Coordinates of C-alpha atoms and ligand atoms in Angstrom, one line a residue:
M1 CA 0.0 -0.1 0.3
A2 CA 1.9 3.6 -1.2
A3 CA 1.4 6.0 1.0
M4 CA -0.7 9.0 1.4
I5 CA 0.5 12.7 0.5
I6 CA -0.7 15.1 2.7
D7 CA -0.2 18.1 0.3
G8 CA 1.4 21.3 1.8
K9 CA 1.0 23.4 -0.4
A10 CA -2.5 22.9 -0.7
V11 CA -3.2 23.3 3.0
A12 CA -1.3 25.8 3.1
A13 CA -3.3 27.3 0.2
R14 CA -6.3 26.5 2.2
V15 CA -4.8 28.7 5.8
R16 CA -4.0 31.4 4.0
A17 CA -8.3 31.2 2.5
E18 CA -9.2 31.1 6.1
V19 CA -6.7 34.3 6.9
A20 CA -8.1 36.1 4.4
E21 CA -11.4 36.2 5.0
G22 CA -10.3 36.8 8.9
V23 CA -8.1 40.1 8.0
A24 CA -11.2 41.3 5.2
A25 CA -13.4 41.0 8.3
F26 CA -10.5 42.9 11.3
T27 CA -10.3 45.8 8.8
G28 CA -13.7 45.6 8.7
T29 CA -14.2 46.1 12.1
H30 CA -11.2 48.2 13.4
G31 CA -10.9 50.2 10.3
R32 CA -7.2 49.3 9.8
A33 CA -5.4 46.2 8.5
P34 CA -3.2 44.5 10.6
G35 CA 0.8 44.8 10.4
L36 CA 3.7 43.2 10.0
V37 CA 7.1 44.0 9.7
G38 CA 9.9 41.9 9.0
I39 CA 13.3 43.4 9.6
Q40 CA 16.2 41.5 8.1
V41 CA 20.5 42.9 8.9
G42 CA 22.4 42.6 6.1
D43 CA 21.8 41.2 2.6
D44 CA 22.4 37.6 2.5
P45 CA 20.5 36.6 -0.2
A46 CA 18.8 33.8 1.4
S47 CA 17.3 35.4 3.9
E48 CA 16.2 38.4 1.1
L49 CA 14.0 35.3 -1.0
Y50 CA 12.6 34.3 2.8
Q51 CA 11.4 38.2 3.2
A52 CA 10.6 39.2 0.7
G53 CA 8.6 36.2 -0.1
K54 CA 6.8 36.5 3.9
A55 CA 6.6 40.4 2.6
R56 CA 4.5 39.1 -0.6
A57 CA 2.0 36.4 1.1
A58 CA 1.0 38.6 4.0
E59 CA 0.1 41.3 1.1
E60 CA -1.9 38.7 -0.6
V61 CA -4.0 38.5 2.2
G62 CA -5.1 42.0 3.0
M63 CA -2.1 42.9 6.0
I64 CA 0.0 45.5 5.5
S65 CA 3.6 44.7 5.4
R66 CA 6.4 46.7 6.1
R67 CA 10.4 45.2 5.6
L68 CA 13.2 46.8 6.8
T69 CA 16.4 46.0 5.9
L70 CA 19.9 47.4 7.9
P71 CA 23.1 47.6 6.9
E72 CA 25.2 44.2 7.6
S73 CA 26.8 46.2 10.9
T74 CA 23.7 47.4 12.6
T75 CA 25.1 47.0 16.4
Q76 CA 22.2 45.2 19.0
A77 CA 21.5 48.6 20.4
E78 CA 20.4 50.3 17.1
L79 CA 18.6 46.9 16.8
D80 CA 17.1 47.2 20.0
R81 CA 16.1 51.0 19.1
L82 CA 14.0 49.5 16.1
I83 CA 12.8 46.9 18.2
D84 CA 11.5 49.3 21.1
E85 CA 10.1 51.5 18.8
L86 CA 7.6 48.8 17.0
N87 CA 7.0 47.4 20.2
V88 CA 5.2 50.5 21.2
D89 CA 3.9 51.4 17.3
S90 CA -0.5 50.9 17.4
T91 CA -0.4 49.9 12.9
V92 CA 2.6 46.6 14.6
D93 CA 0.9 43.7 15.2
G94 CA 3.5 41.2 14.4
M95 CA 7.2 41.4 14.0
L96 CA 9.7 39.4 13.1
V97 CA 13.7 39.1 12.7
Q98 CA 15.0 37.4 10.2
L99 CA 17.4 34.3 11.8
P100 CA 20.9 34.2 10.9
V101 CA 21.9 37.3 12.0
P102 CA 25.2 38.4 11.9
D103 CA 27.7 37.4 14.7
Q104 CA 27.5 41.0 16.8
L105 CA 23.9 40.2 17.0
S106 CA 22.5 38.1 20.1
E107 CA 19.6 35.6 18.6
R108 CA 18.4 35.1 22.3
L109 CA 18.7 39.4 22.9
I110 CA 16.5 40.3 20.0
A111 CA 14.2 36.9 21.3
N112 CA 14.0 38.5 24.7
R113 CA 13.3 42.4 23.3
I114 CA 10.9 42.0 21.0
H115 CA 7.0 42.3 22.9
P116 CA 5.9 38.6 23.6
D117 CA 2.2 39.4 22.3
K118 CA 4.2 40.4 18.7
D119 CA 6.3 38.0 18.1
V120 CA 4.7 36.1 15.5
D121 CA 7.9 34.0 15.2
G122 CA 6.9 32.9 19.0
F123 CA 10.8 31.8 19.5
S124 CA 10.5 34.7 22.9
P125 CA 10.8 33.0 26.7
V126 CA 7.2 34.4 27.1
S127 CA 5.5 32.8 23.9
L128 CA 7.8 29.3 24.7
G129 CA 6.7 29.8 28.8
R130 CA 2.7 30.6 27.5
L131 CA 3.2 27.3 24.6
M132 CA 4.0 24.6 27.5
R133 CA 1.7 26.4 30.0
G134 CA -1.0 26.1 27.2
E135 CA -1.8 29.6 27.6
P136 CA -2.8 31.2 23.8
G137 CA 0.2 33.6 22.5
N138 CA 2.3 33.0 19.5
V139 CA 3.3 29.3 18.7
P140 CA 6.1 28.7 15.9
C141 CA 5.0 28.7 12.6
T142 CA 6.3 25.4 11.8
P143 CA 5.1 22.6 14.5
Q144 CA 1.7 24.7 13.6
G145 CA 1.8 23.9 10.2
V146 CA 2.8 20.0 11.2
M147 CA 0.1 20.0 13.5
R148 CA -2.1 21.0 10.6
L149 CA -1.2 18.8 8.5
L150 CA -1.2 15.8 10.3
R151 CA -5.0 16.6 10.9
E152 CA -6.2 17.2 7.7
G153 CA -3.7 14.1 7.1
E154 CA -6.6 12.9 9.9
V155 CA -4.0 11.1 11.2
P156 CA -5.1 9.9 14.9
L157 CA -3.3 11.4 17.3
S158 CA -4.8 10.8 20.9
G159 CA -2.6 8.1 22.4
A160 CA -0.3 7.7 19.7
H161 CA 4.0 7.3 20.1
A162 CA 4.7 10.3 18.6
V163 CA 8.6 10.5 18.0
V164 CA 10.4 14.0 16.7
V165 CA 14.2 13.5 15.8
G166 CA 15.5 17.1 16.1
R167 CA 15.5 19.4 19.7
S168 CA 15.7 22.9 18.5
L169 CA 14.4 25.9 20.2
I170 CA 12.3 26.4 16.4
V171 CA 11.3 23.0 15.1
G172 CA 12.0 20.0 17.4
K173 CA 11.2 21.3 21.6
P174 CA 8.0 23.4 20.3
Q175 CA 7.0 20.2 18.3
S176 CA 6.9 17.8 20.8
M177 CA 4.8 20.7 23.1
L178 CA 1.8 20.5 20.3
L179 CA 2.1 16.2 20.1
L180 CA 1.9 15.9 23.3
A181 CA -0.8 19.0 24.5
A182 CA -2.9 16.9 21.0
N183 CA -2.4 13.8 23.6
C184 CA 0.1 12.1 21.6
T185 CA 2.7 9.9 24.1
V186 CA 6.6 12.2 23.1
T187 CA 9.9 10.6 22.2
V188 CA 12.6 13.5 21.3
A189 CA 15.6 12.2 19.7
H190 CA 18.2 14.3 19.2
S191 CA 22.3 14.0 18.0
R192 CA 22.8 11.5 20.9
T193 CA 20.1 9.7 21.1
R194 CA 21.4 5.5 20.6
D195 CA 19.6 3.5 17.7
L196 CA 17.9 6.1 15.9
P197 CA 16.6 3.7 13.3
A198 CA 14.8 1.5 16.2
L199 CA 13.4 4.5 18.4
C200 CA 12.0 5.9 14.9
R201 CA 10.2 2.0 14.0
Q202 CA 8.3 2.4 16.9
A203 CA 6.8 5.7 15.8
D204 CA 3.1 6.0 14.7
I205 CA 3.8 9.8 14.1
L206 CA 7.8 10.4 13.2
V207 CA 8.5 13.8 12.0
A208 CA 12.0 14.6 11.3
A209 CA 13.4 18.1 11.6
V210 CA 17.1 17.4 11.7
G211 CA 18.8 19.0 8.6
R212 CA 20.4 15.5 7.2
P213 CA 19.6 14.6 2.9
E214 CA 17.5 11.7 3.5
M215 CA 19.1 10.2 6.1
V216 CA 15.9 8.5 7.3
R217 CA 15.7 5.3 5.7
G218 CA 12.6 3.4 4.2
D219 CA 14.0 1.0 6.9
W220 CA 13.1 3.2 9.6
V221 CA 9.7 3.3 9.8
R222 CA 6.7 1.8 11.0
P223 CA 3.9 0.1 8.4
G224 CA 1.5 2.9 8.6
A225 CA 3.1 5.2 10.3
A226 CA 2.3 9.6 9.1
V227 CA 6.1 10.6 8.3
I228 CA 6.6 14.6 8.3
D229 CA 9.7 15.7 6.5
V230 CA 10.5 19.5 8.3
G231 CA 13.6 19.2 6.5
I232 CA 14.9 21.5 3.7
N233 CA 17.8 20.4 2.6
R234 CA 20.7 21.4 -0.8
T235 CA 21.5 19.6 -2.0
Q236 CA 23.3 19.1 -6.2
D237 CA 20.8 16.7 -7.1
G238 CA 18.4 19.9 -5.8
L239 CA 16.2 19.8 -2.4
R240 CA 15.9 16.8 -0.2
G241 CA 14.1 16.3 3.1
D242 CA 15.3 14.0 5.8
V243 CA 13.5 11.8 4.9
A244 CA 14.3 8.9 2.3
F245 CA 10.9 10.1 0.5
D246 CA 10.2 6.7 -2.4
E247 CA 11.7 4.6 0.4
A248 CA 9.2 5.6 2.9
A249 CA 6.8 6.2 0.8
A250 CA 6.2 2.4 0.3
V251 CA 6.3 1.8 3.9
A252 CA 3.9 4.6 5.2
G253 CA 0.5 5.7 5.5
W254 CA 1.2 9.2 5.4
I255 CA 3.8 11.0 4.1
T256 CA 4.7 15.0 3.5
P257 CA 6.7 15.8 0.3
V258 CA 10.1 18.1 -0.1
P259 CA 9.5 20.5 -1.4
G260 CA 5.4 21.0 -1.3
G261 CA 5.0 20.2 2.3
V262 CA 6.0 21.2 5.5
G263 CA 8.0 24.4 3.9
P264 CA 4.3 26.3 2.4
T265 CA 3.3 25.7 5.7
T266 CA 5.3 28.0 7.7
I267 CA 4.6 31.7 5.8
A268 CA 0.6 30.5 6.2
Y269 CA 0.9 30.0 9.7
L270 CA 3.3 33.3 10.4
L271 CA 0.4 34.8 8.3
A272 CA -2.8 33.3 11.2
N273 CA -0.3 34.2 14.0
T274 CA -0.5 37.3 12.7
L275 CA -4.4 38.1 12.6
E276 CA -4.0 36.6 15.7
A277 CA -1.9 38.8 17.3
A278 CA -3.6 41.7 16.2
I279 CA -7.4 40.1 17.4
R280 CA -6.2 39.3 21.1
R281 CA -4.2 43.1 21.0
S282 CA -7.8 45.1 19.9
E283 CA -9.8 42.5 22.3
A284 CA -7.3 43.2 25.1
D285 CA -7.2 47.2 24.4
A286 CA -10.8 47.6 24.4
Ligands
LIG1 P1 19.3 22.6 14.2 O1 20.1 22.5 13.4 O2 19.0 23.8 15.3 O3 18.6 21.3 15.3 C1 18.9 20.1 14.6 C2 18.4 19.4 15.7 O4 18.5 17.7 15.3 C3 19.2 19.2 16.6 O5 18.5 19.0 18.1 C4 20.5 18.1 16.2 O6 20.4 17.5 17.8 C5 19.7 16.9 15.7 N1 20.4 16.2 15.2 C6 21.4 16.2 14.3 N2 22.5 15.5 14.0 C7 21.6 14.1 14.2 C8 21.2 12.6 14.3 N3 22.1 12.5 13.2 N4 20.7 12.2 14.5 C9 20.0 12.3 15.4 N5 19.3 13.9 15.4 C10 20.2 14.0 14.9 O7 18.1 22.4 12.9 P2 16.1 23.0 13.3 O8 15.6 22.6 13.9 O9 16.5 25.4 12.5 O10 16.4 22.1 11.3 C11 16.2 21.0 11.2 C12 15.4 21.0 9.8 O11 14.4 21.4 9.4 C13 16.9 22.0 8.4 O12 16.8 21.2 7.9 C14 16.3 23.4 8.1 O13 16.6 23.7 7.1 C15 14.5 22.8 8.8 N6 13.6 24.0 8.7 C16 12.5 23.9 7.9 C17 11.1 24.7 8.5 C18 10.6 24.2 7.0 O14 9.2 25.6 7.0 N7 10.0 23.1 6.5 C19 11.5 25.7 9.5 C20 12.8 25.3 9.7 C21 13.8 24.5 9.4 P3 21.4 18.2 18.5 O15 20.1 19.3 19.7 O16 22.0 16.6 19.5 O17 22.5 18.5 18.2

């Protein structure tokens, strides 16, 4: 039996359409559209591409999008001043700083500086704390996209054993919290995990977020399991995920492709987070 391929592009299009509806309603009620600001330091071409994609996506759903590009030599104090201004700017609902940043800047200080209510990437200590406590707040976009893909595929979650390979703050850790909140039994694996293939074979849901092309082989996958491939690896043969797709698809019950799987849902949830942030802020003001 071949796996059901969960189409991330189609799912992302649905999320964007939902956000566009919400944006229209918000704009009608409040007389202004939700605002998203993307800050980029330096002119790294990959960051440029990501920033442009996010800005375009925000405009397409009717938001006001601003892109600010600062010189490579920007100091932490200068960036802090800009973040402080945006924190109190009532037209700004969400902001993000494109990562990675130049060496003189600290991702930790940036995450601490952005107001948690505007932190649409969900990387600040307060946002991550709210996620852990199950309180409303900004949840990191990629793991939210993964949950939506699982739900769209109608993958049973309650009681399922989910193995998350990778423990980054951006993907692995928040992913494990969301799966736990959905009543999965969660195991988080990483570079020191012993006998990773055997552990993966126990997974009903296998989320690979490692950054190693095609590391997860077909014989790591339990027959019928749901395999979600977060990896984006640029190789000589083109874009590859962390999963050997053909091998895994022959065994799995569900699988996401790369490209066209998790990737498109990430930006869609950035938009969803911005709309939610705008709504929460307007409710707090009222
Ligand atoms: P990080 O490099 O921050 O984390 C990678 C994780 O994988 C670490 O926890 C590391 O373990 C673990 N790891 C590394 N090697 C192994 C190994 N041999 N066996 C088991 N675990 C291993 O990466 P990110 O979480 O930021 O990203 C992961 C992948 O997802 C990348 O390909 C990235 O491009 C992609 N990505 C995709 C997104 C999307 O929108 N689709 C968004 C964000 C990321 P340890 O902690 O022990 O070092």
